[in-house]
Amino acid sequence: MGLIPGDIVEIKTDKGLAYVQVTHDHRSYPHVVRVLEGLHEERPANIEEIAATATLFSALLPLENMLERGAVSGERVGHAAIPEGDRDFPTFKTPIRDKAGAIAYWWYWDGEGLRYDVDPREATDRMPMREVMTARTLLERLVEA
């Protein structure tokens, strides 16, 4: 299939059609995708309009593999420009826990380097987790949004 940044993929869910856009490739991780706002009963005529909708969340997602294995049902339906606000590689977060299981601090990864913060600001709450999302989690999050 060969997904590339800008590709729009339609994913079938129990509650309608969801759309994601591939935003980044990384040599050591799966694609970064942004999940687009809204579920649809049928495919909209203008895929580029879908690409202009808000980003609900970003994730590291082996989407191509999921589609090929049938873990998610869907297909590439178009290609569109990535909105300016999603062109930079997103910063992902990872909690580092102490022996008791409490979060001691957070690691932040921007696709190249790591930094940490023991007292994160509210703005970091919306950052995606640095984890490769499973097909099951993706489908659950698509219908929750």
Short mmCIF file of C-alpha atoms in Angstrom, two decimals:
data_model
loop_
_atom_site.label_atom_id
_atom_site.label_comp_id
_atom_site.label_asym_id
_atom_site.label_seq_id
_atom_site.Cartn_x
_atom_site.Cartn_y
_atom_site.Cartn_z
CA MET A 1 0.00 0.00 0.00
CA GLY A 2 2.82 2.41 0.84
CA LEU A 3 1.15 5.09 2.96
CA ILE A 4 2.89 8.47 2.91
CA PRO A 5 2.38 11.71 4.83
CA GLY A 6 -0.76 13.44 3.58
CA ASP A 7 -2.65 10.22 2.81
CA ILE A 8 -6.22 10.08 4.13
CA VAL A 9 -7.47 6.68 5.28
CA GLU A 10 -11.11 5.81 5.85
CA ILE A 11 -11.75 3.37 8.71
CA LYS A 12 -15.03 1.54 9.21
CA THR A 13 -16.35 1.51 12.77
CA ASP A 14 -19.58 0.28 14.34
CA LYS A 15 -20.80 3.88 14.47
CA GLY A 16 -19.77 5.08 11.01
CA LEU A 17 -16.77 6.00 8.91
CA ALA A 18 -13.81 7.65 10.61
CA TYR A 19 -10.88 9.35 8.90
CA VAL A 20 -7.21 9.62 9.78
CA GLN A 21 -4.38 11.40 8.02
CA VAL A 22 -0.79 10.19 7.99
CA THR A 23 1.35 13.14 9.11
CA HIS A 24 4.86 11.78 9.64
CA ASP A 25 7.23 8.90 8.99
CA HIS A 26 9.85 7.98 11.57
CA ARG A 27 12.65 5.54 10.89
CA SER A 28 12.21 3.71 14.22
CA TYR A 29 8.45 3.93 14.78
CA PRO A 30 5.23 3.42 12.84
CA HIS A 31 3.52 6.32 11.10
CA VAL A 32 2.23 9.25 13.09
CA VAL A 33 -1.43 9.84 12.25
CA ARG A 34 -3.93 12.46 13.27
CA VAL A 35 -7.50 11.37 13.86
CA LEU A 36 -9.94 13.72 12.18
CA GLU A 37 -13.08 15.02 13.80
CA GLY A 38 -16.42 13.38 13.10
CA LEU A 39 -17.99 10.09 12.11
CA HIS A 40 -19.82 9.86 8.78
CA GLU A 41 -22.60 7.64 7.45
CA GLU A 42 -21.05 7.68 3.99
CA ARG A 43 -17.85 8.95 2.42
CA PRO A 44 -17.98 12.71 1.86
CA ALA A 45 -17.54 13.83 -1.75
CA ASN A 46 -14.63 16.14 -0.97
CA ILE A 47 -11.84 14.36 0.91
CA GLU A 48 -9.82 17.58 1.16
CA GLU A 49 -12.60 19.10 3.28
CA ILE A 50 -12.23 16.20 5.71
CA ALA A 51 -8.49 16.88 5.92
CA ALA A 52 -9.26 20.45 6.99
CA THR A 53 -11.23 19.31 10.05
CA ALA A 54 -9.85 19.47 13.57
CA THR A 55 -7.39 16.93 14.93
CA LEU A 56 -8.92 14.95 17.78
CA PHE A 57 -5.65 13.28 18.72
CA SER A 58 -2.38 12.03 17.25
CA ALA A 59 -0.96 8.53 17.63
CA LEU A 60 1.88 6.25 16.62
CA LEU A 61 0.03 3.71 14.53
CA PRO A 62 1.10 0.78 12.32
CA LEU A 63 -1.87 1.62 10.11
CA GLU A 64 -0.62 0.02 6.93
CA ASN A 65 -0.03 -3.27 8.73
CA MET A 66 -3.43 -3.07 10.45
CA LEU A 67 -5.17 -2.65 7.10
CA GLU A 68 -3.20 -5.43 5.41
CA ARG A 69 -3.90 -7.89 8.27
CA GLY A 70 -7.58 -6.94 8.44
CA ALA A 71 -7.24 -5.74 12.04
CA VAL A 72 -9.11 -2.63 10.90
CA SER A 73 -11.35 -2.38 7.87
CA GLY A 74 -10.60 0.54 5.63
CA GLU A 75 -8.74 1.99 2.69
CA ARG A 76 -6.74 4.94 1.48
CA VAL A 77 -9.24 7.38 -0.03
CA GLY A 78 -7.14 10.38 -0.94
CA HIS A 79 -4.26 12.70 -0.24
CA ALA A 80 -4.36 16.24 1.12
CA ALA A 81 -2.09 18.90 2.51
CA ILE A 82 -1.35 18.51 6.20
CA PRO A 83 -2.70 21.54 8.09
CA GLU A 84 -0.04 23.94 9.32
CA GLY A 85 -0.69 23.16 12.99
CA ASP A 86 0.05 19.45 12.41
CA ARG A 87 3.17 19.77 10.24
CA ASP A 88 5.66 19.70 13.10
CA PHE A 89 6.37 16.30 14.60
CA PRO A 90 4.16 16.05 17.71
CA THR A 91 5.67 15.73 21.16
CA PHE A 92 4.76 12.45 22.85
CA LYS A 93 4.87 11.85 26.60
CA THR A 94 5.77 8.87 28.79
CA PRO A 95 5.22 8.62 32.54
CA ILE A 96 8.17 7.42 34.62
CA ARG A 97 6.98 5.75 37.80
CA ASP A 98 8.61 5.28 41.17
CA LYS A 99 8.70 1.96 43.09
CA ALA A 100 5.22 2.59 44.49
CA GLY A 101 3.78 3.15 41.00
CA ALA A 102 3.26 6.89 41.31
CA ILE A 103 4.41 9.11 38.46
CA ALA A 104 7.77 10.57 39.48
CA TYR A 105 8.26 12.59 36.29
CA TRP A 106 7.47 12.64 32.57
CA TRP A 107 9.67 12.06 29.52
CA TYR A 108 8.82 14.10 26.41
CA TRP A 109 9.93 12.90 22.98
CA ASP A 110 9.81 15.07 19.85
CA GLY A 111 10.90 12.41 17.38
CA GLU A 112 14.57 13.20 17.91
CA GLY A 113 15.43 13.82 21.54
CA LEU A 114 14.12 13.37 25.06
CA ARG A 115 13.57 15.87 27.83
CA TYR A 116 11.91 15.49 31.20
CA ASP A 117 9.80 17.49 33.58
CA VAL A 118 8.99 16.79 37.23
CA ASP A 119 6.31 19.48 37.34
CA PRO A 120 4.46 19.37 34.01
CA ARG A 121 2.25 22.21 32.94
CA GLU A 122 -1.40 21.84 32.00
CA ALA A 123 -0.50 22.11 28.29
CA THR A 124 1.17 18.69 28.45
CA ASP A 125 -2.14 17.01 29.37
CA ARG A 126 -3.19 16.99 25.70
CA MET A 127 0.05 15.44 24.43
CA PRO A 128 -0.29 11.92 23.04
CA MET A 129 1.31 9.01 24.87
CA ARG A 130 4.51 7.58 23.42
CA GLU A 131 3.13 4.15 22.67
CA VAL A 132 2.23 2.23 19.57
CA MET A 133 -1.56 2.11 19.53
CA THR A 134 -3.26 -1.23 18.90
CA ALA A 135 -6.11 -1.71 16.44
CA ARG A 136 -8.53 -2.38 19.29
CA THR A 137 -7.58 0.83 21.11
CA LEU A 138 -7.82 2.80 17.87
CA LEU A 139 -11.33 1.53 17.12
CA GLU A 140 -12.46 2.25 20.69
CA ARG A 141 -11.08 5.78 20.59
CA LEU A 142 -12.60 6.49 17.16
CA VAL A 143 -16.14 5.81 18.38
CA GLU A 144 -15.62 7.59 21.72
CA ALA A 145 -14.53 10.84 20.09
#
